[in-house]
Amino acid sequence: AQTVTQSQPEMSVQEAETVTLSCTYDTSESDYYLFWYKQPPSRQMILVIRQEAYKQQNATENRFSVNFQKAAKSFSLKISDSQLGDAAMYFCAYYSVKLVFGAGTILRVKS
Amino acid sequence: EAGVTQFPSHSVIEKGQTVTLRCDPISGHDNLYWYRRVMGKEIKFLLHFVKESKQDESGMPNNRFLAERTGGTYSTLKVQPAELEDSGVYFCASSQGLLGTGVSSSYNEQFFGPGTRLTVL
């Protein structure tokens, strides 16, 4: 069965600085998707960024980028120029047949 | 366009009681999913509807949980009787119809509701 591990229960970053959230996964599939979701306090979970496993190029969405290492089964999220609005719970997720989530990382942004 | 909505936002019940959670997907979305997050743990898949049919219910914990999707529109998740370990946040998500099967077809983004926080005392 596929599993997703987020080893950082909580992270902090100073406003305007860069932070990296870690995620590893386990699968025997070769074709799949990886995602980072953001859930602000008491609000809907939204998709931040997605990566197709067959694409070697790392996905980028504005200040958000990933470091996808397929052989190592690693999928980290880098947030550049952190803003107060980035404070949230971040979930890493894997999809082949269904979504499999990690336990989440709480990101705190200090002003 | 309205997003996925869930009702209630919070529910506190006694062990042994019944609770029904409701999810209204985005209009036109054939796929509806239920997930659950127990405090501090992963969000776990419960089941998947395609229109009114259960496509995959492999994540349902036991027969105390019953999910329905009337006419392929909104869905309900009933827990009867509730136990302490049922406490958690229940999420609903919806997505457009699948273009094909498997990952090689285009993945249709799942849009999540805000969740229902269930506390069983």
XYZ file of C-alpha atoms in Angstrom:
232
model
C 0.000 0.000 0.000
C 1.105 3.515 -0.699
C 2.156 5.675 2.244
C 3.086 9.321 2.609
C 5.311 10.550 5.430
C 5.732 14.123 6.606
C 8.448 14.079 9.227
C 8.016 17.678 10.384
C 4.927 18.130 12.575
C 5.600 21.851 12.835
C 7.813 24.434 11.148
C 8.390 28.141 11.642
C 9.682 30.750 9.231
C 10.332 34.448 9.423
C 8.312 36.601 7.092
C 10.097 37.107 3.726
C 12.371 34.121 4.278
C 12.337 30.688 2.641
C 11.146 27.439 4.176
C 11.169 23.852 2.925
C 8.622 21.240 3.973
C 9.618 17.601 3.605
C 7.629 14.699 2.243
C 8.547 11.142 1.354
C 6.316 8.462 -0.055
C 6.370 4.808 -0.793
C 4.915 3.197 -3.887
C 5.634 0.504 -6.416
C 3.794 2.395 -9.146
C 5.679 4.269 -11.861
C 2.876 6.601 -12.879
C 1.251 8.808 -10.272
C 0.667 12.375 -9.126
C 1.971 14.214 -6.094
C 0.376 17.226 -4.477
C 0.777 19.773 -1.752
C -2.444 21.021 -0.180
C -2.801 23.977 2.157
C -5.453 24.237 4.852
C -5.672 27.618 6.562
C -7.294 27.615 10.010
C -11.013 26.827 9.793
C -10.988 27.023 6.028
C -11.127 24.761 3.010
C -8.143 22.750 1.922
C -6.824 24.067 -1.381
C -4.384 22.669 -3.893
C -1.071 24.521 -3.882
C 0.955 22.616 -6.440
C 0.939 19.320 -8.325
C 3.594 17.183 -9.978
C 3.131 14.392 -12.506
C 5.623 11.605 -11.833
C 6.555 11.224 -15.490
C 7.701 14.849 -15.669
C 11.312 15.402 -14.669
C 10.938 19.159 -14.413
C 9.996 20.386 -10.964
C 6.646 22.161 -10.754
C 6.538 25.844 -9.826
C 3.622 28.093 -8.886
C 4.704 31.634 -8.114
C 6.465 31.500 -4.723
C 5.875 27.750 -4.370
C 8.146 25.166 -5.928
C 8.864 21.504 -5.401
C 11.958 19.357 -5.404
C 10.815 16.048 -6.846
C 13.312 13.214 -6.521
C 11.585 10.182 -8.028
C 14.296 7.639 -7.279
C 14.474 8.765 -3.679
C 10.657 9.061 -3.472
C 10.981 12.527 -2.066
C 8.744 15.512 -2.760
C 9.587 18.643 -0.785
C 7.831 22.014 -0.976
C 9.779 25.248 -0.951
C 8.012 28.483 -0.090
C 9.983 31.581 -0.990
C 9.418 35.073 0.391
C 7.077 33.700 3.052
C 4.011 35.758 3.861
C 1.711 35.821 6.884
C -1.007 34.307 4.712
C 1.118 31.214 4.166
C 0.497 30.143 7.750
C -1.517 26.945 7.534
C -1.445 23.170 7.765
C 0.253 21.700 4.695
C -0.528 18.193 3.513
C 1.517 16.193 1.069
C -0.551 13.749 -0.973
C -0.059 10.980 -3.498
C -2.517 9.832 -6.137
C -2.674 6.801 -8.366
C -6.066 5.255 -7.709
C -6.994 7.363 -4.698
C -5.558 10.215 -2.682
C -3.217 9.201 0.133
C -2.228 11.959 2.548
C 0.548 12.547 5.004
C -0.119 13.649 8.581
C 0.492 17.301 7.805
C 2.965 20.019 8.793
C 1.851 23.130 10.630
C 3.632 26.156 9.218
C 3.885 29.254 11.413
C 5.024 32.543 9.913
C 6.595 35.105 12.226
C 6.378 38.805 11.519
C -19.510 29.309 -8.317
C -20.259 27.800 -4.926
C -17.678 25.431 -3.544
C -18.178 22.182 -1.675
C -20.235 22.767 1.438
C -20.596 20.609 4.517
C -23.076 20.662 7.348
C -22.771 20.917 10.280
C -19.389 22.528 10.823
C -19.214 21.061 14.307
C -21.097 18.289 16.063
C -20.759 17.112 19.642
C -22.619 13.946 20.552
C -22.652 11.293 23.237
C -21.313 7.824 22.643
C -24.089 5.630 21.294
C -25.954 8.431 19.563
C -26.436 8.851 15.849
C -25.031 11.650 13.733
C -25.572 12.467 10.081
C -23.125 14.592 8.156
C -24.062 16.212 4.894
C -21.995 17.209 1.879
C -23.109 19.265 -1.096
C -20.620 18.936 -3.950
C -19.922 21.483 -6.641
C -22.778 21.418 -9.126
C -22.109 19.052 -12.009
C -19.403 17.069 -10.258
C -20.030 13.368 -10.685
C -17.391 12.278 -8.203
C -17.840 12.711 -4.486
C -15.381 11.551 -1.836
C -15.431 11.264 1.934
C -12.256 11.454 4.029
C -11.557 11.519 7.732
C -8.741 12.927 9.823
C -8.336 11.681 13.338
C -6.462 14.197 15.495
C -2.830 14.463 14.500
C -3.004 11.654 11.994
C -3.249 11.374 8.236
C -6.345 12.255 6.270
C -7.746 8.896 5.270
C -9.987 7.982 2.379
C -13.368 6.578 3.319
C -15.281 6.166 0.085
C -15.924 7.397 -3.432
C -19.229 7.900 -5.248
C -19.622 8.212 -8.975
C -23.000 9.841 -9.309
C -25.234 7.784 -7.014
C -23.132 4.605 -7.083
C -20.435 3.620 -4.614
C -17.284 3.205 -6.678
C -14.970 2.382 -3.788
C -15.884 2.015 -0.127
C -12.718 0.265 0.945
C -11.905 2.917 3.527
C -15.109 2.688 5.516
C -14.093 1.636 9.048
C -17.003 -0.657 9.866
C -20.714 -1.153 9.402
C -21.568 1.650 11.816
C -20.863 4.009 8.922
C -23.404 4.388 6.136
C -22.966 6.723 3.192
C -25.610 7.595 0.639
C -25.809 9.901 -2.313
C -29.376 10.541 -3.258
C -29.926 11.073 -6.965
C -26.253 11.712 -7.480
C -26.412 15.116 -5.808
C -25.682 15.669 -2.122
C -24.329 12.940 0.107
C -24.858 11.968 3.720
C -22.610 10.023 6.041
C -24.361 8.513 9.028
C -22.583 7.125 12.045
C -24.773 4.865 14.164
C -24.039 4.250 16.980
C -21.126 6.638 17.411
C -18.051 5.533 19.342
C -15.276 7.597 20.930
C -12.809 6.682 18.177
C -15.088 8.188 15.552
C -14.083 11.677 16.677
C -12.227 13.636 14.035
C -12.720 15.905 11.071
C -14.730 14.535 8.184
C -13.948 16.049 4.806
C -15.915 15.837 1.625
C -14.484 16.501 -1.826
C -15.863 16.513 -5.338
C -14.432 16.403 -8.833
C -15.618 16.319 -12.405
C -16.168 13.047 -14.222
C -13.110 10.962 -15.056
C -11.962 11.050 -18.634
C -10.711 7.500 -18.381
C -9.387 5.102 -15.830
C -6.048 5.071 -14.144
C -3.422 7.725 -13.814
C -2.749 7.904 -17.538
C -6.028 9.720 -17.955
C -6.192 13.289 -16.828
C -6.476 13.729 -13.095
C -9.462 15.847 -12.190
C -8.735 18.022 -9.196
C -10.666 17.246 -6.065
C -12.158 20.306 -4.388
C -12.551 20.005 -0.667
C -15.173 21.248 1.720
C -14.286 22.876 5.047
C -14.950 19.679 6.973
C -17.207 18.690 9.855
C -15.546 18.373 13.227
C -17.174 15.492 15.088
C -16.606 15.034 18.797
C -17.953 11.932 20.490
C -18.013 12.153 24.289
